[in-house]
PDB file of C-alpha atoms in Angstrom:
ATOM      1  CA  MET M   1      43.279 335.502-158.652  1.00 53.00           C
ATOM      2  CA  THR M   2      43.828 331.910-159.806  1.00 64.00           C
ATOM      3  CA  LYS M   3      42.454 329.304-157.435  1.00 74.00           C
ATOM      4  CA  PRO M   4      45.225 326.947-156.210  1.00 81.00           C
ATOM      5  CA  THR M   5      45.183 323.314-157.268  1.00 88.00           C
ATOM      6  CA  PRO M   6      43.463 321.154-154.595  1.00 91.00           C
ATOM      7  CA  LEU M   7      45.499 318.890-152.339  1.00 96.00           C
ATOM      8  CA  ILE M   8      45.200 315.612-154.254  1.00 95.00           C
ATOM      9  CA  ASP M   9      47.406 312.648-153.455  1.00 93.00           C
ATOM     10  CA  SER M  10      48.648 310.019-155.915  1.00 91.00           C
ATOM     11  CA  HIS M  11      45.568 307.886-155.209  1.00 93.00           C
ATOM     12  CA  GLY M  12      43.135 310.627-156.192  1.00 94.00           C
ATOM     13  CA  ARG M  13      42.005 311.594-152.696  1.00 94.00           C
ATOM     14  CA  VAL M  14      41.254 315.299-152.207  1.00 95.00           C
ATOM     15  CA  HIS M  15      42.343 316.568-148.784  1.00 96.00           C
ATOM     16  CA  THR M  16      40.148 319.124-147.035  1.00 96.00           C
ATOM     17  CA  SER M  17      40.640 318.329-143.337  1.00 97.00           C
ATOM     18  CA  LEU M  18      43.495 319.265-140.987  1.00 98.00           C
ATOM     19  CA  ARG M  19      44.029 317.800-137.503  1.00 98.00           C
ATOM     20  CA  ILE M  20      46.004 320.177-135.288  1.00 98.00           C
ATOM     21  CA  SER M  21      47.607 318.814-132.124  1.00 98.00           C
ATOM     22  CA  ILE M  22      48.353 321.679-129.755  1.00 98.00           C
ATOM     23  CA  THR M  23      49.974 319.787-126.867  1.00 97.00           C
ATOM     24  CA  ASP M  24      51.423 316.400-125.972  1.00 95.00           C
ATOM     25  CA  ARG M  25      50.316 316.798-122.340  1.00 95.00           C
ATOM     26  CA  CYS M  26      47.282 315.160-120.789  1.00 93.00           C
ATOM     27  CA  ASN M  27      45.570 315.197-117.396  1.00 92.00           C
ATOM     28  CA  ILE M  28      44.757 311.476-117.441  1.00 91.00           C
ATOM     29  CA  ARG M  29      46.830 308.411-118.353  1.00 89.00           C
ATOM     30  CA  CYS M  30      44.699 306.048-120.458  1.00 86.00           C
ATOM     31  CA  PHE M  31      46.656 302.820-120.855  1.00 80.00           C
ATOM     32  CA  TYR M  32      45.821 302.651-124.566  1.00 80.00           C
ATOM     33  CA  CYS M  33      47.533 305.993-125.097  1.00 79.00           C
ATOM     34  CA  MET M  34      50.153 306.919-122.457  1.00 78.00           C
ATOM     35  CA  PRO M  35      52.361 305.300-119.823  1.00 75.00           C
ATOM     36  CA  ALA M  36      51.074 305.483-116.239  1.00 72.00           C
ATOM     37  CA  GLU M  37      53.978 307.506-114.824  1.00 75.00           C
ATOM     38  CA  ASN M  38      57.253 309.236-115.696  1.00 75.00           C
ATOM     39  CA  VAL M  39      56.017 310.665-118.962  1.00 82.00           C
ATOM     40  CA  VAL M  40      58.515 313.088-120.493  1.00 86.00           C
ATOM     41  CA  PHE M  41      56.752 315.945-122.261  1.00 90.00           C
ATOM     42  CA  ARG M  42      58.298 318.289-124.781  1.00 91.00           C
ATOM     43  CA  PRO M  43      59.555 321.661-123.516  1.00 94.00           C
ATOM     44  CA  ARG M  44      57.090 324.477-124.126  1.00 93.00           C
ATOM     45  CA  GLU M  45      59.436 326.221-126.563  1.00 96.00           C
ATOM     46  CA  GLU M  46      59.348 323.207-128.898  1.00 97.00           C
ATOM     47  CA  LEU M  47      55.587 323.474-129.363  1.00 98.00           C
ATOM     48  CA  LEU M  48      54.099 325.682-132.027  1.00 98.00           C
ATOM     49  CA  THR M  49      52.774 328.992-130.768  1.00 98.00           C
ATOM     50  CA  TYR M  50      49.196 329.971-131.497  1.00 98.00           C
ATOM     51  CA  GLU M  51      50.508 332.518-133.997  1.00 98.00           C
ATOM     52  CA  GLU M  52      52.437 329.777-135.825  1.00 98.00           C
ATOM     53  CA  ILE M  53      49.409 327.486-135.828  1.00 98.00           C
ATOM     54  CA  GLU M  54      47.238 330.276-137.227  1.00 98.00           C
ATOM     55  CA  ARG M  55      49.723 330.976-139.997  1.00 98.00           C
ATOM     56  CA  PHE M  56      50.028 327.324-140.973  1.00 98.00           C
ATOM     57  CA  ALA M  57      46.254 326.885-141.003  1.00 98.00           C
ATOM     58  CA  SER M  58      45.896 329.993-143.161  1.00 98.00           C
ATOM     59  CA  VAL M  59      48.259 328.582-145.786  1.00 98.00           C
ATOM     60  CA  ALA M  60      46.484 325.224-145.662  1.00 98.00           C
ATOM     61  CA  ALA M  61      43.121 326.957-146.113  1.00 97.00           C
ATOM     62  CA  ARG M  62      44.370 328.546-149.345  1.00 96.00           C
ATOM     63  CA  LEU M  63      44.940 325.004-150.646  1.00 97.00           C
ATOM     64  CA  GLY M  64      41.424 323.810-149.948  1.00 96.00           C
ATOM     65  CA  ILE M  65      41.547 322.819-146.285  1.00 97.00           C
ATOM     66  CA  ASN M  66      38.188 323.896-144.886  1.00 97.00           C
ATOM     67  CA  ARG M  67      37.786 321.791-141.733  1.00 97.00           C
ATOM     68  CA  LEU M  68      39.953 321.897-138.629  1.00 98.00           C
ATOM     69  CA  ARG M  69      40.006 319.589-135.627  1.00 98.00           C
ATOM     70  CA  ILE M  70      41.944 320.533-132.488  1.00 98.00           C
ATOM     71  CA  THR M  71      43.511 317.580-130.665  1.00 97.00           C
ATOM     72  CA  GLY M  72      46.272 316.766-128.176  1.00 93.00           C
ATOM     73  CA  GLY M  73      47.298 315.157-125.839  1.00 93.00           C
ATOM     74  CA  GLU M  74      44.417 316.848-124.116  1.00 97.00           C
ATOM     75  CA  PRO M  75      43.918 320.265-125.757  1.00 98.00           C
ATOM     76  CA  LEU M  76      42.032 321.756-122.812  1.00 98.00           C
ATOM     77  CA  VAL M  77      45.173 321.686-120.645  1.00 98.00           C
ATOM     78  CA  ARG M  78      46.818 324.330-122.830  1.00 98.00           C
ATOM     79  CA  ASN M  79      46.199 327.905-121.739  1.00 97.00           C
ATOM     80  CA  ASN M  80      43.702 330.088-123.597  1.00 97.00           C
ATOM     81  CA  LEU M  81      42.480 327.534-126.094  1.00 98.00           C
ATOM     82  CA  ALA M  82      39.503 329.820-126.736  1.00 98.00           C
ATOM     83  CA  GLY M  83      41.965 332.423-127.997  1.00 98.00           C
ATOM     84  CA  LEU M  84      43.292 329.997-130.601  1.00 98.00           C
ATOM     85  CA  ILE M  85      39.767 329.026-131.671  1.00 98.00           C
ATOM     86  CA  GLU M  86      38.947 332.692-132.148  1.00 98.00           C
ATOM     87  CA  ARG M  87      42.037 333.153-134.348  1.00 98.00           C
ATOM     88  CA  LEU M  88      41.253 330.101-136.463  1.00 98.00           C
ATOM     89  CA  SER M  89      37.596 331.020-136.893  1.00 97.00           C
ATOM     90  CA  THR M  90      38.574 334.207-138.751  1.00 97.00           C
ATOM     91  CA  ILE M  91      40.600 332.389-141.446  1.00 98.00           C
ATOM     92  CA  ALA M  92      38.998 332.692-144.879  1.00 96.00           C
ATOM     93  CA  GLY M  93      37.837 329.325-146.160  1.00 96.00           C
ATOM     94  CA  ILE M  94      37.578 327.606-142.779  1.00 97.00           C
ATOM     95  CA  ASN M  95      33.948 326.678-142.223  1.00 95.00           C
ATOM     96  CA  ASP M  96      34.151 324.022-139.524  1.00 96.00           C
ATOM     97  CA  ILE M  97      36.161 323.834-136.291  1.00 98.00           C
ATOM     98  CA  ALA M  98      35.894 320.845-133.975  1.00 98.00           C
ATOM     99  CA  LEU M  99      37.614 319.691-130.791  1.00 98.00           C
ATOM    100  CA  THR M 100      38.517 316.240-129.493  1.00 98.00           C
ATOM    101  CA  THR M 101      38.737 316.142-125.689  1.00 98.00           C
ATOM    102  CA  ASN M 102      38.592 313.772-122.736  1.00 97.00           C
ATOM    103  CA  GLY M 103      36.060 316.170-121.222  1.00 97.00           C
ATOM    104  CA  VAL M 104      37.588 316.474-117.742  1.00 98.00           C
ATOM    105  CA  LEU M 105      38.025 320.262-118.062  1.00 98.00           C
ATOM    106  CA  LEU M 106      35.171 320.852-120.484  1.00 98.00           C
ATOM    107  CA  ALA M 107      32.481 322.142-118.118  1.00 98.00           C
ATOM    108  CA  GLU M 108      34.556 325.165-117.116  1.00 98.00           C
ATOM    109  CA  GLN M 109      35.720 326.015-120.648  1.00 98.00           C
ATOM    110  CA  ALA M 110      32.771 325.085-122.876  1.00 98.00           C
ATOM    111  CA  ALA M 111      31.082 328.493-122.905  1.00 98.00           C
ATOM    112  CA  ALA M 112      34.274 330.371-123.810  1.00 98.00           C
ATOM    113  CA  LEU M 113      35.042 327.872-126.571  1.00 98.00           C
ATOM    114  CA  LYS M 114      31.594 328.143-128.105  1.00 98.00           C
ATOM    115  CA  ASN M 115      31.692 331.934-127.955  1.00 98.00           C
ATOM    116  CA  ALA M 116      35.079 331.836-129.702  1.00 98.00           C
ATOM    117  CA  GLY M 117      33.667 329.895-132.655  1.00 97.00           C
ATOM    118  CA  LEU M 118      34.024 326.198-131.788  1.00 98.00           C
ATOM    119  CA  GLN M 119      31.217 324.301-133.491  1.00 97.00           C
ATOM    120  CA  ARG M 120      31.568 320.596-132.751  1.00 96.00           C
ATOM    121  CA  LEU M 121      32.820 318.354-129.960  1.00 98.00           C
ATOM    122  CA  ASN M 122      34.084 314.790-129.792  1.00 97.00           C
ATOM    123  CA  ILE M 123      34.243 313.692-126.161  1.00 98.00           C
ATOM    124  CA  SER M 124      35.957 310.488-125.081  1.00 96.00           C
ATOM    125  CA  LEU M 125      33.618 308.390-122.933  1.00 97.00           C
ATOM    126  CA  ASP M 126      34.663 304.764-122.528  1.00 95.00           C
ATOM    127  CA  THR M 127      32.537 304.108-119.440  1.00 95.00           C
ATOM    128  CA  LEU M 128      30.067 305.672-116.998  1.00 96.00           C
ATOM    129  CA  ASP M 129      31.516 303.792-114.040  1.00 94.00           C
ATOM    130  CA  ASP M 130      34.162 305.558-111.945  1.00 94.00           C
ATOM    131  CA  ASP M 131      36.057 302.360-111.121  1.00 93.00           C
ATOM    132  CA  VAL M 132      36.256 301.312-114.760  1.00 92.00           C
ATOM    133  CA  PHE M 133      37.231 304.878-115.649  1.00 93.00           C
ATOM    134  CA  PHE M 134      40.099 304.563-113.185  1.00 94.00           C
ATOM    135  CA  GLN M 135      41.104 301.182-114.622  1.00 91.00           C
ATOM    136  CA  LEU M 136      41.290 302.655-118.110  1.00 90.00           C
ATOM    137  CA  SER M 137      42.651 306.139-117.378  1.00 92.00           C
ATOM    138  CA  ARG M 138      44.539 305.540-114.106  1.00 90.00           C
ATOM    139  CA  ARG M 139      42.895 308.688-112.764  1.00 92.00           C
ATOM    140  CA  ARG M 140      39.525 309.646-111.261  1.00 93.00           C
ATOM    141  CA  GLY M 141      37.225 312.078-112.982  1.00 94.00           C
ATOM    142  CA  ILE M 142      34.188 310.498-114.641  1.00 97.00           C
ATOM    143  CA  ASP M 143      31.859 312.927-112.828  1.00 97.00           C
ATOM    144  CA  GLN M 144      33.745 315.849-114.391  1.00 97.00           C
ATOM    145  CA  VAL M 145      33.436 314.301-117.843  1.00 98.00           C
ATOM    146  CA  ILE M 146      29.678 313.802-117.435  1.00 98.00           C
ATOM    147  CA  ALA M 147      29.330 317.399-116.190  1.00 98.00           C
ATOM    148  CA  GLY M 148      31.205 318.604-119.276  1.00 98.00           C
ATOM    149  CA  ILE M 149      28.890 316.663-121.578  1.00 98.00           C
ATOM    150  CA  HIS M 150      25.795 318.136-119.929  1.00 98.00           C
ATOM    151  CA  GLN M 151      27.234 321.651-120.081  1.00 98.00           C
ATOM    152  CA  ALA M 152      28.060 321.289-123.773  1.00 98.00           C
ATOM    153  CA  LYS M 153      24.555 319.993-124.412  1.00 97.00           C
ATOM    154  CA  LYS M 154      23.076 322.959-122.538  1.00 97.00           C
ATOM    155  CA  LEU M 155      25.137 325.418-124.590  1.00 97.00           C
ATOM    156  CA  GLY M 156      23.847 323.992-127.863  1.00 95.00           C
ATOM    157  CA  PHE M 157      26.972 322.968-129.801  1.00 93.00           C
ATOM    158  CA  ASP M 158      26.203 322.029-133.406  1.00 86.00           C
ATOM    159  CA  LYS M 159      27.106 318.393-132.764  1.00 91.00           C
ATOM    160  CA  ILE M 160      28.339 316.450-129.753  1.00 96.00           C
ATOM    161  CA  ARG M 161      29.754 312.990-130.333  1.00 95.00           C
ATOM    162  CA  LEU M 162      30.825 310.514-127.690  1.00 97.00           C
ATOM    163  CA  ASN M 163      33.793 308.295-128.593  1.00 96.00           C
ATOM    164  CA  ALA M 164      34.262 304.963-126.828  1.00 95.00           C
ATOM    165  CA  ILE M 165      37.296 302.726-127.267  1.00 90.00           C
ATOM    166  CA  ALA M 166      36.319 299.062-127.626  1.00 86.00           C
ATOM    167  CA  ILE M 167      38.723 296.609-125.982  1.00 85.00           C
ATOM    168  CA  LYS M 168      37.923 292.930-125.629  1.00 83.00           C
ATOM    169  CA  SER M 169      37.551 291.594-122.063  1.00 78.00           C
ATOM    170  CA  ILE M 170      37.460 295.147-120.686  1.00 84.00           C
ATOM    171  CA  THR M 171      34.722 297.234-122.245  1.00 85.00           C
ATOM    172  CA  GLU M 172      32.022 294.736-123.313  1.00 90.00           C
ATOM    173  CA  GLN M 173      30.008 295.513-120.181  1.00 93.00           C
ATOM    174  CA  GLU M 174      30.156 299.254-120.946  1.00 95.00           C
ATOM    175  CA  ILE M 175      28.461 299.013-124.358  1.00 96.00           C
ATOM    176  CA  VAL M 176      24.813 298.909-123.274  1.00 97.00           C
ATOM    177  CA  PRO M 177      25.086 301.544-120.492  1.00 97.00           C
ATOM    178  CA  LEU M 178      26.852 303.936-122.886  1.00 97.00           C
ATOM    179  CA  ALA M 179      24.213 303.425-125.554  1.00 97.00           C
ATOM    180  CA  THR M 180      21.453 303.928-122.970  1.00 98.00           C
ATOM    181  CA  PHE M 181      23.062 307.205-121.881  1.00 98.00           C
ATOM    182  CA  ALA M 182      23.457 308.406-125.468  1.00 97.00           C
ATOM    183  CA  ARG M 183      19.850 307.550-126.310  1.00 97.00           C
ATOM    184  CA  GLN M 184      18.572 309.257-123.162  1.00 96.00           C
ATOM    185  CA  TYR M 185      20.305 312.546-123.938  1.00 95.00           C
ATOM    186  CA  ASN M 186      20.076 312.407-127.737  1.00 94.00           C
ATOM    187  CA  LEU M 187      23.830 312.166-128.240  1.00 95.00           C
ATOM    188  CA  GLU M 188      25.642 310.394-131.038  1.00 94.00           C
ATOM    189  CA  LEU M 189      27.847 307.559-129.806  1.00 96.00           C
ATOM    190  CA  ARG M 190      30.716 306.019-131.741  1.00 95.00           C
ATOM    191  CA  PHE M 191      32.647 302.907-130.839  1.00 94.00           C
ATOM    192  CA  ILE M 192      36.280 302.823-131.999  1.00 90.00           C
ATOM    193  CA  GLU M 193      38.202 299.607-132.468  1.00 85.00           C
ATOM    194  CA  PHE M 194      41.310 299.370-130.284  1.00 81.00           C
ATOM    195  CA  MET M 195      44.293 300.543-132.353  1.00 63.00           C
ATOM    196  CA  PRO M 196      48.051 300.035-131.771  1.00 55.00           C
ATOM    197  CA  LEU M 197      48.669 303.492-130.283  1.00 53.00           C
ATOM    198  CA  ASP M 198      49.554 302.482-126.711  1.00 48.00           C
ATOM    199  CA  ALA M 199      52.842 303.908-125.465  1.00 51.00           C
ATOM    200  CA  ASP M 200      53.698 300.648-123.680  1.00 52.00           C
ATOM    201  CA  ASP M 201      53.517 298.681-126.961  1.00 55.00           C
ATOM    202  CA  GLN M 202      51.258 296.042-125.408  1.00 59.00           C
ATOM    203  CA  TRP M 203      48.594 296.101-128.153  1.00 50.00           C
ATOM    204  CA  GLN M 204      47.588 292.720-129.525  1.00 60.00           C
ATOM    205  CA  ARG M 205      45.215 291.926-132.388  1.00 62.00           C
ATOM    206  CA  GLN M 206      43.087 289.614-130.239  1.00 59.00           C
ATOM    207  CA  GLN M 207      42.190 292.539-127.958  1.00 70.00           C
ATOM    208  CA  VAL M 208      40.205 294.195-130.746  1.00 77.00           C
ATOM    209  CA  LEU M 209      36.474 294.214-130.098  1.00 84.00           C
ATOM    210  CA  THR M 210      35.110 294.708-133.594  1.00 86.00           C
ATOM    211  CA  GLY M 211      32.286 296.942-134.684  1.00 87.00           C
ATOM    212  CA  ASP M 212      30.346 293.896-135.900  1.00 91.00           C
ATOM    213  CA  GLU M 213      30.574 292.305-132.442  1.00 92.00           C
ATOM    214  CA  ILE M 214      29.371 295.502-130.760  1.00 93.00           C
ATOM    215  CA  LYS M 215      26.513 295.833-133.229  1.00 95.00           C
ATOM    216  CA  LYS M 216      25.237 292.367-132.270  1.00 95.00           C
ATOM    217  CA  ILE M 217      25.350 293.285-128.562  1.00 95.00           C
ATOM    218  CA  LEU M 218      23.386 296.471-129.183  1.00 97.00           C
ATOM    219  CA  GLU M 219      20.752 294.790-131.336  1.00 97.00           C
ATOM    220  CA  THR M 220      20.240 292.124-128.675  1.00 97.00           C
ATOM    221  CA  ALA M 221      19.820 294.757-125.964  1.00 97.00           C
ATOM    222  CA  PHE M 222      17.733 297.301-127.875  1.00 97.00           C
ATOM    223  CA  CYS M 223      16.463 296.771-131.404  1.00 97.00           C
ATOM    224  CA  LYS M 224      17.528 296.440-135.014  1.00 97.00           C
ATOM    225  CA  LEU M 225      20.162 298.896-136.250  1.00 97.00           C
ATOM    226  CA  LEU M 226      19.431 300.351-139.669  1.00 97.00           C
ATOM    227  CA  PRO M 227      22.181 301.746-141.964  1.00 95.00           C
ATOM    228  CA  VAL M 228      22.375 305.516-142.392  1.00 92.00           C
ATOM    229  CA  THR M 229      23.673 307.089-145.599  1.00 85.00           C
ATOM    230  CA  ARG M 230      26.879 309.020-144.972  1.00 76.00           C
ATOM    231  CA  ASP M 231      26.630 312.800-145.183  1.00 73.00           C
ATOM    232  CA  ASP M 232      30.351 312.870-145.951  1.00 73.00           C
ATOM    233  CA  ALA M 233      32.038 309.989-147.787  1.00 69.00           C
ATOM    234  CA  SER M 234      35.339 310.771-146.040  1.00 68.00           C
ATOM    235  CA  GLN M 235      34.002 310.300-142.510  1.00 76.00           C
ATOM    236  CA  PRO M 236      35.646 307.352-140.742  1.00 77.00           C
ATOM    237  CA  ALA M 237      32.466 306.030-139.117  1.00 81.00           C
ATOM    238  CA  VAL M 238      29.802 303.703-140.462  1.00 88.00           C
ATOM    239  CA  ASP M 239      26.559 304.990-138.955  1.00 93.00           C
ATOM    240  CA  PHE M 240      23.280 303.318-138.010  1.00 96.00           C
ATOM    241  CA  ARG M 241      20.032 304.429-136.436  1.00 95.00           C
ATOM    242  CA  PHE M 242      18.009 302.505-133.900  1.00 97.00           C
ATOM    243  CA  SER M 243      14.849 301.171-135.519  1.00 97.00           C
ATOM    244  CA  ASP M 244      12.762 302.428-132.569  1.00 96.00           C
ATOM    245  CA  GLY M 245      13.750 305.979-133.525  1.00 94.00           C
ATOM    246  CA  GLN M 246      15.805 306.674-130.402  1.00 94.00           C
ATOM    247  CA  GLY M 247      19.168 307.841-131.635  1.00 93.00           C
ATOM    248  CA  ARG M 248      22.139 306.888-133.778  1.00 93.00           C
ATOM    249  CA  ILE M 249      25.242 304.826-133.318  1.00 94.00           C
ATOM    250  CA  GLY M 250      28.502 304.747-135.258  1.00 93.00           C
ATOM    251  CA  PHE M 251      31.413 302.357-135.640  1.00 92.00           C
ATOM    252  CA  ILE M 252      34.965 303.347-136.511  1.00 88.00           C
ATOM    253  CA  ASN M 253      36.586 300.102-137.647  1.00 80.00           C
ATOM    254  CA  PRO M 254      40.181 300.753-138.775  1.00 69.00           C
ATOM    255  CA  LEU M 255      41.146 297.105-138.210  1.00 69.00           C
ATOM    256  CA  SER M 256      38.172 295.085-139.390  1.00 65.00           C
ATOM    257  CA  HIS M 257      36.942 297.489-142.102  1.00 66.00           C
ATOM    258  CA  PRO M 258      39.660 300.032-143.015  1.00 67.00           C
ATOM    259  CA  PHE M 259      38.405 303.302-144.490  1.00 68.00           C
ATOM    260  CA  CYS M 260      41.653 304.627-145.950  1.00 80.00           C
ATOM    261  CA  HIS M 261      40.293 304.795-149.500  1.00 82.00           C
ATOM    262  CA  ASN M 262      38.216 307.845-148.529  1.00 87.00           C
ATOM    263  CA  CYS M 263      40.703 309.540-146.187  1.00 90.00           C
ATOM    264  CA  ASN M 264      40.899 313.326-146.655  1.00 93.00           C
ATOM    265  CA  ARG M 265      42.973 314.224-143.586  1.00 95.00           C
ATOM    266  CA  ILE M 266      46.444 315.500-142.826  1.00 96.00           C
ATOM    267  CA  ARG M 267      47.861 316.223-139.392  1.00 97.00           C
ATOM    268  CA  ILE M 268      50.311 318.556-137.740  1.00 98.00           C
ATOM    269  CA  THR M 269      51.841 317.594-134.407  1.00 97.00           C
ATOM    270  CA  ALA M 270      52.194 319.915-131.442  1.00 97.00           C
ATOM    271  CA  GLU M 271      55.875 320.387-132.299  1.00 97.00           C
ATOM    272  CA  GLY M 272      55.098 321.301-135.897  1.00 98.00           C
ATOM    273  CA  GLN M 273      55.695 318.051-137.800  1.00 97.00           C
ATOM    274  CA  LEU M 274      53.297 317.406-140.670  1.00 97.00           C
ATOM    275  CA  ARG M 275      51.984 313.865-141.164  1.00 96.00           C
ATOM    276  CA  ASN M 276      49.734 312.422-143.841  1.00 94.00           C
ATOM    277  CA  CYS M 277      48.463 309.581-141.629  1.00 90.00           C
ATOM    278  CA  LEU M 278      48.013 308.918-137.925  1.00 84.00           C
ATOM    279  CA  PHE M 279      50.367 305.951-138.325  1.00 78.00           C
ATOM    280  CA  SER M 280      52.894 307.620-140.602  1.00 84.00           C
ATOM    281  CA  THR M 281      56.565 307.111-139.805  1.00 82.00           C
ATOM    282  CA  THR M 282      57.557 310.021-142.066  1.00 91.00           C
ATOM    283  CA  GLU M 283      57.220 313.683-141.093  1.00 95.00           C
ATOM    284  CA  TRP M 284      57.613 317.019-142.870  1.00 97.00           C
ATOM    285  CA  ASP M 285      59.079 319.797-140.712  1.00 98.00           C
ATOM    286  CA  ALA M 286      56.770 322.822-140.797  1.00 98.00           C
ATOM    287  CA  ARG M 287      58.256 324.337-137.650  1.00 98.00           C
ATOM    288  CA  GLU M 288      61.614 324.775-139.355  1.00 98.00           C
ATOM    289  CA  LEU M 289      59.985 326.952-142.005  1.00 98.00           C
ATOM    290  CA  LEU M 290      57.759 328.809-139.570  1.00 98.00           C
ATOM    291  CA  ARG M 291      60.693 329.802-137.357  1.00 97.00           C
ATOM    292  CA  ASN M 292      63.336 330.445-139.977  1.00 97.00           C
ATOM    293  CA  GLU M 293      61.716 332.936-142.345  1.00 94.00           C
ATOM    294  CA  GLY M 294      60.160 330.307-144.569  1.00 96.00           C
ATOM    295  CA  THR M 295      57.705 331.809-147.032  1.00 97.00           C
ATOM    296  CA  ASP M 296      54.063 330.863-147.481  1.00 97.00           C
ATOM    297  CA  ASP M 297      55.019 329.391-150.860  1.00 97.00           C
ATOM    298  CA  GLU M 298      57.553 327.132-149.134  1.00 98.00           C
ATOM    299  CA  LEU M 299      54.917 326.047-146.615  1.00 98.00           C
ATOM    300  CA  GLU M 300      52.577 325.292-149.509  1.00 97.00           C
ATOM    301  CA  THR M 301      55.262 323.161-151.175  1.00 97.00           C
ATOM    302  CA  LEU M 302      55.807 321.297-147.896  1.00 98.00           C
ATOM    303  CA  ILE M 303      52.096 320.571-147.526  1.00 98.00           C
ATOM    304  CA  ARG M 304      51.821 319.362-151.110  1.00 97.00           C
ATOM    305  CA  SER M 305      54.865 317.133-150.660  1.00 97.00           C
ATOM    306  CA  CYS M 306      53.300 315.594-147.556  1.00 97.00           C
ATOM    307  CA  VAL M 307      50.008 314.895-149.331  1.00 96.00           C
ATOM    308  CA  SER M 308      51.666 313.497-152.451  1.00 94.00           C
ATOM    309  CA  GLY M 309      53.681 311.063-150.293  1.00 92.00           C
ATOM    310  CA  LYS M 310      50.611 309.504-148.715  1.00 92.00           C
ATOM    311  CA  ASN M 311      50.300 305.724-148.880  1.00 89.00           C
ATOM    312  CA  ALA M 312      47.163 303.978-150.074  1.00 86.00           C
ATOM    313  CA  ALA M 313      46.440 302.602-146.581  1.00 79.00           C
ATOM    314  CA  HIS M 314      47.647 302.824-142.976  1.00 68.00           C
ATOM    315  CA  GLY M 315      49.112 299.318-142.892  1.00 57.00           C
ATOM    316  CA  ILE M 316      48.582 298.855-139.154  1.00 59.00           C
ATOM    317  CA  ASP M 317      47.186 295.334-139.417  1.00 50.00           C
TER     318      ASP M 317
END
């Protein structure tokens, strides 16, 4: 059988990673992501079923996609996520499945997810303080997040990363406590520059706390940070290790140091719209094919069209 041509865009980037959103719902209301109240979610029937997600991922895997990341909204609010993980883990060619979560429901689901085949976790952790957590997320629950992190650590996931949003005048005081926590429990921490994703459209460039600024704070508080060679050139983070040997730190800097030239990711939304960038304003309708007797060849053509239409950069700045 002839091996299909890889998913290469017009800028020469080979795509091997698929982000799968499974819900637009969330159990917290972070101001940098969702409005505080009166959020209108999509009806359940508009979201892809697990069977449809499995089929789409199977077609994508035939084209060279070998890594999947499950996202939301908050993916743990959707019923039987472990069942979907189990389905995806059986797809030929898929060798890595990860999950991005806010961690509130993780402690009670972590064991089932790991047993189903989930390998890696990215857990949002912007603060260790309950009042600051409430300021950012408009909900309580930091104790649940911490419990989820400890449970995941106990279960022995391949890799657990903590993701912290960096927002000027809000999160500076959280940097050192988060790094201390990560170093104490041998967890990898990544700081992410504040991006224009807020539903209230209040983002401003001057709110961005850059990776370089955070690095200076960390080196003042701890020790020199030494560059680490990337295991994967397509990863969005620039990684460092503490010179005293106690852990690693990463910076995802889409504003100050864009990494689009190495991007290998495509995305499918919970309602089945394919995107070639987080900030894309163009979508390709996979749900239409999945629900109206579209063939695998037609899905393949759709995926290739999406990849070939990818811009050189996100253009958010």
